[in-house]
Every structure is written in structure tokens, then in C-alpha cells.
Amino acid sequence: MLAFIIRRLGQALLVLMAVGFVSFAMFKFMGDPVESMLGQEATAADRAELEERLGLNDPIIVQYVRYFQRAMSGDFGVSYRVGLPVGEVILERLPATLELAFLSGVIAISLGFMLGVYTAIRRDGYVANFIMTASLIGVSLPTFLIGVFLIWLFAVNLGWLPSFGRGDTRSLFGVDLAILTVDGLKSMILPAITLGLYQMTLIMRLVRSEMLEVLRTDYIRFARARGLSQKTVNFGHAMKNTMVPVITVTGLQFGSIVAFAIITESVFQWPGVGLLFINAVNFVDIPVMSAYLLLVAVIFVTINLIVDLLYFTIDPRLSVGNN
């Protein structure tokens, strides 16, 4: 187990280095940050001074090595747009994205798993068929269109929920969280549903597919032949054996929720790191953009490591094969 963890951590470090270099090199060609900071009226001397101060005259590989060395110590440089340390800017916005991702993840995983199991057990029922038909909405419609529709329905017409912003927050251990207040929780409902709807339908369809496949296996027929109740067969035997592939996709989908919160945060003007990334792209704020992609890579790598460790708990055969 220890050797497995060390090997995965080494792979994770290589992934982070590759992501950091690709993102840093790619964003070098997206625009001129000096022009964004000084404007078109700046003189050649002003531009040369700023380029030298920012280290933009060095080769890309030199800039990246310097950037990665600082990033390993938590120093991501200074934002070109606001003039503050990038780590400080991201940490200020990160709680808003994480709490939104948490709520949407809870909605997607809980509803997706329950509906998937139900539609598999009652696969010929009218309700199950209706759920499967309605789930096509979450798969086919783009996220921004779902968000605009929810705003039009629940905010504009019905006036039940706010259409933008984070609402009131409450501090917990020095971190401001909207989920701890009624007003903040109301502000999270629409963006959380928008962000989690696609993941919910994907998880539901995967659970249903895996559950149906397991229910057709010989050992399930043998369990029924022994006279076990349907509840024991479905939830004690079949459900457990659907968990390995479901956990893989569920973990990746939670990472996708954080990574693709950009669209949802833009639609609802949610003050998270996704909206920060959009503003950074418009301003060619290379340190913020690179740090954001590294953050997303860290989240995906961490989730993959957690998923791999959960495999050993769910399926003991993997522990035997790894020894």
C-alpha cells in the first residue's frame, strides 16, 4: 500500500509539472500583459522597464522553472490585474467555489445514485421511464442555457430565489461561507442545480447501467434461488458490486464540477475562482491563469488518489493483487 501511494504521488508530481508548463507556455501567446497593464499610450522605456521587472524578457523555460520553484513554496507571483499576490487572490475566492461545488456535488451524487438504483430496480415502470426520458434534458442542454432558464423561471417570473451574487456570509474559522446563512443558501440553490444537473444525470445513467448488468449475473440468480429477499439481493449484493466503476466516474465528476464552474459562475456572477479566471483571461493575467490550472490539476490528482484508495476498501481483491 505504501509503495502504491508513493508511486501515485510521483506520478502526480509529473502531471502537475506537465500541466504547469503547458498552461504557462500556452498563455504566453494569448496577449500582451504589459499593454494591458500600461495601456497603449505607454512609452517604449516604460514597457522595457515593466518587462524587465516582471521577468518577461527571459526565455519561457527559465520563466517556467522560476515560476514552478516559487509555486512549490506557495508563491505564484503577483497578479497583473490587481497587483496582489496570486495565492492571496485565489484563497479569497476559493471558498465560494468549493462550497458551491460541495452543494452541487451532494445534489448530483445523492439524487443520481438514488434515481439510478430506482430506475434499475423498476426499469419497466412508468415512473422510471419518465425519469430516464427527463434525464435527457440534463445531458443534452448546455449549462449556460439551463442557468438562464432557471433564472427566468425562479428569479424573474416567480421571484422565489435571487438571480446573481453570493448573498450573506458567515465566518467559520476565519473563512466566509454563504452556506451557513439562509440568504446565502438561497443564493446557492440555482447555481448548484445548474452546475450539478449534468453530473447527476450522468451518475444516474451509469448507476442504472451497472446495476442492470450486475442483476443479470449468475451469483445474483443464485442469491434469489436461495430464497433471499429482493431487498437483500438488490442492496446487499447487487449495489455493492456496482460501486467500483461508479466511484471512478463520481470522483472525476466532482473534479469536473470545480473545473467547469467557470460557466455557472459567469452566468450567476458567483464570486469564485471560475469568475476570477474569466477576468484573468480578459486581462491576460498569466500568473492567475496558470495558478488556476494548477489548482484544477491538484484537485483532479487528489481526487484520483482518494478514489484509488477507496478501491482497496470496496474490493479487497485489489489489495491481494497489489501485494
mmCIF file of N, CA and C in Angstrom, residues 83-137:
data_model
loop_
_atom_site.group_PDB
_atom_site.id
_atom_site.type_symbol
_atom_site.label_atom_id
_atom_site.label_comp_id
_atom_site.label_asym_id
_atom_site.label_seq_id
_atom_site.Cartn_x
_atom_site.Cartn_y
_atom_site.Cartn_z
ATOM 1 N N GLY A 83 -2.498 43.544 -8.800
ATOM 2 C CA GLY A 83 -1.254 43.880 -8.128
ATOM 3 C C GLY A 83 -1.070 43.224 -6.778
ATOM 4 N N LEU A 84 -1.820 42.140 -6.499
ATOM 5 C CA LEU A 84 -1.713 41.421 -5.237
ATOM 6 C C LEU A 84 -1.149 40.029 -5.491
ATOM 7 N N PRO A 85 -0.592 39.377 -4.453
ATOM 8 C CA PRO A 85 -0.108 38.003 -4.636
ATOM 9 C C PRO A 85 -1.215 37.084 -5.135
ATOM 10 N N VAL A 86 -0.870 36.246 -6.109
ATOM 11 C CA VAL A 86 -1.873 35.376 -6.717
ATOM 12 C C VAL A 86 -2.474 34.414 -5.695
ATOM 13 N N GLY A 87 -1.638 33.876 -4.814
ATOM 14 C CA GLY A 87 -2.144 32.972 -3.790
ATOM 15 C C GLY A 87 -3.186 33.634 -2.914
ATOM 16 N N GLU A 88 -2.955 34.879 -2.568
ATOM 17 C CA GLU A 88 -3.912 35.615 -1.748
ATOM 18 C C GLU A 88 -5.221 35.849 -2.497
ATOM 19 N N VAL A 89 -5.124 36.169 -3.788
ATOM 20 C CA VAL A 89 -6.326 36.412 -4.602
ATOM 21 C C VAL A 89 -7.140 35.136 -4.751
ATOM 22 N N ILE A 90 -6.476 34.008 -5.005
ATOM 23 C CA ILE A 90 -7.190 32.747 -5.188
ATOM 24 C C ILE A 90 -7.804 32.267 -3.880
ATOM 25 N N LEU A 91 -7.061 32.373 -2.786
ATOM 26 C CA LEU A 91 -7.597 31.942 -1.497
ATOM 27 C C LEU A 91 -8.821 32.756 -1.089
ATOM 28 N N GLU A 92 -8.886 33.991 -1.518
ATOM 29 C CA GLU A 92 -10.044 34.816 -1.210
ATOM 30 C C GLU A 92 -11.291 34.344 -1.954
ATOM 31 N N ARG A 93 -11.095 33.827 -3.168
ATOM 32 C CA ARG A 93 -12.219 33.373 -3.987
ATOM 33 C C ARG A 93 -12.505 31.874 -3.845
ATOM 34 N N LEU A 94 -11.533 31.096 -3.392
ATOM 35 C CA LEU A 94 -11.672 29.639 -3.388
ATOM 36 C C LEU A 94 -12.828 29.124 -2.532
ATOM 37 N N PRO A 95 -13.084 29.662 -1.328
ATOM 38 C CA PRO A 95 -14.211 29.140 -0.532
ATOM 39 C C PRO A 95 -15.546 29.215 -1.254
ATOM 40 N N ALA A 96 -15.767 30.277 -2.030
ATOM 41 C CA ALA A 96 -17.036 30.407 -2.747
ATOM 42 C C ALA A 96 -17.200 29.285 -3.761
ATOM 43 N N THR A 97 -16.138 28.947 -4.492
ATOM 44 C CA THR A 97 -16.219 27.865 -5.473
ATOM 45 C C THR A 97 -16.350 26.511 -4.799
ATOM 46 N N LEU A 98 -15.607 26.276 -3.726
ATOM 47 C CA LEU A 98 -15.642 24.973 -3.070
ATOM 48 C C LEU A 98 -16.998 24.701 -2.434
ATOM 49 N N GLU A 99 -17.609 25.707 -1.801
ATOM 50 C CA GLU A 99 -18.911 25.455 -1.193
ATOM 51 C C GLU A 99 -19.986 25.253 -2.258
ATOM 52 N N LEU A 100 -19.880 25.960 -3.382
ATOM 53 C CA LEU A 100 -20.811 25.730 -4.480
ATOM 54 C C LEU A 100 -20.615 24.340 -5.070
ATOM 55 N N ALA A 101 -19.365 23.931 -5.249
ATOM 56 C CA ALA A 101 -19.079 22.597 -5.769
ATOM 57 C C ALA A 101 -19.537 21.519 -4.792
ATOM 58 N N PHE A 102 -19.379 21.774 -3.496
ATOM 59 C CA PHE A 102 -19.808 20.806 -2.479
ATOM 60 C C PHE A 102 -21.313 20.583 -2.541
ATOM 61 N N LEU A 103 -22.082 21.680 -2.574
ATOM 62 C CA LEU A 103 -23.537 21.550 -2.606
ATOM 63 C C LEU A 103 -24.008 20.889 -3.893
ATOM 64 N N SER A 104 -23.451 21.310 -5.025
ATOM 65 C CA SER A 104 -23.849 20.695 -6.295
ATOM 66 C C SER A 104 -23.405 19.234 -6.351
ATOM 67 N N GLY A 105 -22.258 18.909 -5.757
ATOM 68 C CA GLY A 105 -21.815 17.524 -5.709
ATOM 69 C C GLY A 105 -22.724 16.653 -4.859
ATOM 70 N N VAL A 106 -23.163 17.185 -3.727
ATOM 71 C CA VAL A 106 -24.103 16.445 -2.875
ATOM 72 C C VAL A 106 -25.402 16.184 -3.626
ATOM 73 N N ILE A 107 -25.908 17.197 -4.322
ATOM 74 C CA ILE A 107 -27.140 17.031 -5.095
ATOM 75 C C ILE A 107 -26.942 15.993 -6.204
ATOM 76 N N ALA A 108 -25.837 16.113 -6.934
ATOM 77 C CA ALA A 108 -25.604 15.215 -8.065
ATOM 78 C C ALA A 108 -25.406 13.774 -7.615
ATOM 79 N N ILE A 109 -24.600 13.564 -6.576
ATOM 80 C CA ILE A 109 -24.280 12.199 -6.154
ATOM 81 C C ILE A 109 -25.477 11.537 -5.484
ATOM 82 N N SER A 110 -26.139 12.247 -4.565
ATOM 83 C CA SER A 110 -27.250 11.649 -3.826
ATOM 84 C C SER A 110 -28.433 11.349 -4.748
ATOM 85 N N LEU A 111 -28.884 12.353 -5.493
ATOM 86 C CA LEU A 111 -30.012 12.129 -6.392
ATOM 87 C C LEU A 111 -29.650 11.184 -7.530
ATOM 88 N N GLY A 112 -28.447 11.337 -8.091
ATOM 89 C CA GLY A 112 -28.043 10.468 -9.180
ATOM 90 C C GLY A 112 -27.976 9.010 -8.754
ATOM 91 N N PHE A 113 -27.454 8.753 -7.569
ATOM 92 C CA PHE A 113 -27.343 7.373 -7.100
ATOM 93 C C PHE A 113 -28.714 6.791 -6.787
ATOM 94 N N MET A 114 -29.554 7.549 -6.076
ATOM 95 C CA MET A 114 -30.882 7.040 -5.718
ATOM 96 C C MET A 114 -31.745 6.797 -6.950
ATOM 97 N N LEU A 115 -31.747 7.761 -7.885
ATOM 98 C CA LEU A 115 -32.546 7.599 -9.096
ATOM 99 C C LEU A 115 -32.003 6.484 -9.983
ATOM 100 N N GLY A 116 -30.679 6.325 -10.011
ATOM 101 C CA GLY A 116 -30.103 5.242 -10.794
ATOM 102 C C GLY A 116 -30.495 3.876 -10.272
ATOM 103 N N VAL A 117 -30.447 3.702 -8.947
ATOM 104 C CA VAL A 117 -30.854 2.429 -8.347
ATOM 105 C C VAL A 117 -32.347 2.181 -8.573
ATOM 106 N N TYR A 118 -33.148 3.230 -8.408
ATOM 107 C CA TYR A 118 -34.601 3.075 -8.575
ATOM 108 C C TYR A 118 -34.960 2.687 -10.014
ATOM 109 N N THR A 119 -34.370 3.385 -10.987
ATOM 110 C CA THR A 119 -34.687 3.089 -12.383
ATOM 111 C C THR A 119 -34.163 1.725 -12.818
ATOM 112 N N ALA A 120 -33.159 1.207 -12.128
ATOM 113 C CA ALA A 120 -32.675 -0.134 -12.443
ATOM 114 C C ALA A 120 -33.598 -1.202 -11.864
ATOM 115 N N ILE A 121 -34.049 -0.988 -10.621
ATOM 116 C CA ILE A 121 -34.921 -1.972 -9.985
ATOM 117 C C ILE A 121 -36.309 -1.963 -10.616
ATOM 118 N N ARG A 122 -36.808 -0.754 -10.911
ATOM 119 C CA ARG A 122 -38.144 -0.605 -11.512
ATOM 120 C C ARG A 122 -38.016 -0.215 -12.987
ATOM 121 N N ARG A 123 -37.206 -0.922 -13.704
ATOM 122 C CA ARG A 123 -36.864 -0.496 -15.064
ATOM 123 C C ARG A 123 -38.045 -0.498 -16.026
ATOM 124 N N ASP A 124 -39.086 -1.265 -15.737
ATOM 125 C CA ASP A 124 -40.247 -1.319 -16.631
ATOM 126 C C ASP A 124 -41.396 -0.439 -16.155
ATOM 127 N N GLY A 125 -41.196 0.298 -15.072
ATOM 128 C CA GLY A 125 -42.263 1.132 -14.536
ATOM 129 C C GLY A 125 -42.393 2.440 -15.292
ATOM 130 N N TYR A 126 -43.575 3.052 -15.182
ATOM 131 C CA TYR A 126 -43.823 4.317 -15.864
ATOM 132 C C TYR A 126 -42.971 5.440 -15.274
ATOM 133 N N VAL A 127 -42.822 5.431 -13.956
ATOM 134 C CA VAL A 127 -42.032 6.480 -13.303
ATOM 135 C C VAL A 127 -40.576 6.391 -13.725
ATOM 136 N N ALA A 128 -40.032 5.192 -13.775
ATOM 137 C CA ALA A 128 -38.639 5.008 -14.183
ATOM 138 C C ALA A 128 -38.428 5.451 -15.628
ATOM 139 N N ASN A 129 -39.371 5.121 -16.492
ATOM 140 C CA ASN A 129 -39.255 5.554 -17.888
ATOM 141 C C ASN A 129 -39.354 7.070 -18.019
ATOM 142 N N PHE A 130 -40.207 7.679 -17.205
ATOM 143 C CA PHE A 130 -40.313 9.141 -17.225
ATOM 144 C C PHE A 130 -39.017 9.784 -16.746
ATOM 145 N N ILE A 131 -38.420 9.222 -15.699
ATOM 146 C CA ILE A 131 -37.158 9.763 -15.181
ATOM 147 C C ILE A 131 -36.059 9.654 -16.227
ATOM 148 N N MET A 132 -35.979 8.526 -16.922
ATOM 149 C CA MET A 132 -34.956 8.351 -17.942
ATOM 150 C C MET A 132 -35.169 9.309 -19.108
ATOM 151 N N THR A 133 -36.418 9.546 -19.462
ATOM 152 C CA THR A 133 -36.697 10.487 -20.547
ATOM 153 C C THR A 133 -36.350 11.909 -20.130
ATOM 154 N N ALA A 134 -36.732 12.289 -18.899
ATOM 155 C CA ALA A 134 -36.448 13.634 -18.418
ATOM 156 C C ALA A 134 -34.953 13.859 -18.230
ATOM 157 N N SER A 135 -34.207 12.784 -17.976
ATOM 158 C CA SER A 135 -32.764 12.939 -17.761
ATOM 159 C C SER A 135 -32.039 13.379 -19.019
ATOM 160 N N LEU A 136 -32.668 13.204 -20.165
ATOM 161 C CA LEU A 136 -32.049 13.661 -21.410
ATOM 162 C C LEU A 136 -31.858 15.164 -21.417
ATOM 163 N N ILE A 137 -32.684 15.884 -20.631
ATOM 164 C CA ILE A 137 -32.541 17.343 -20.557
ATOM 165 C C ILE A 137 -31.185 17.706 -19.964
#
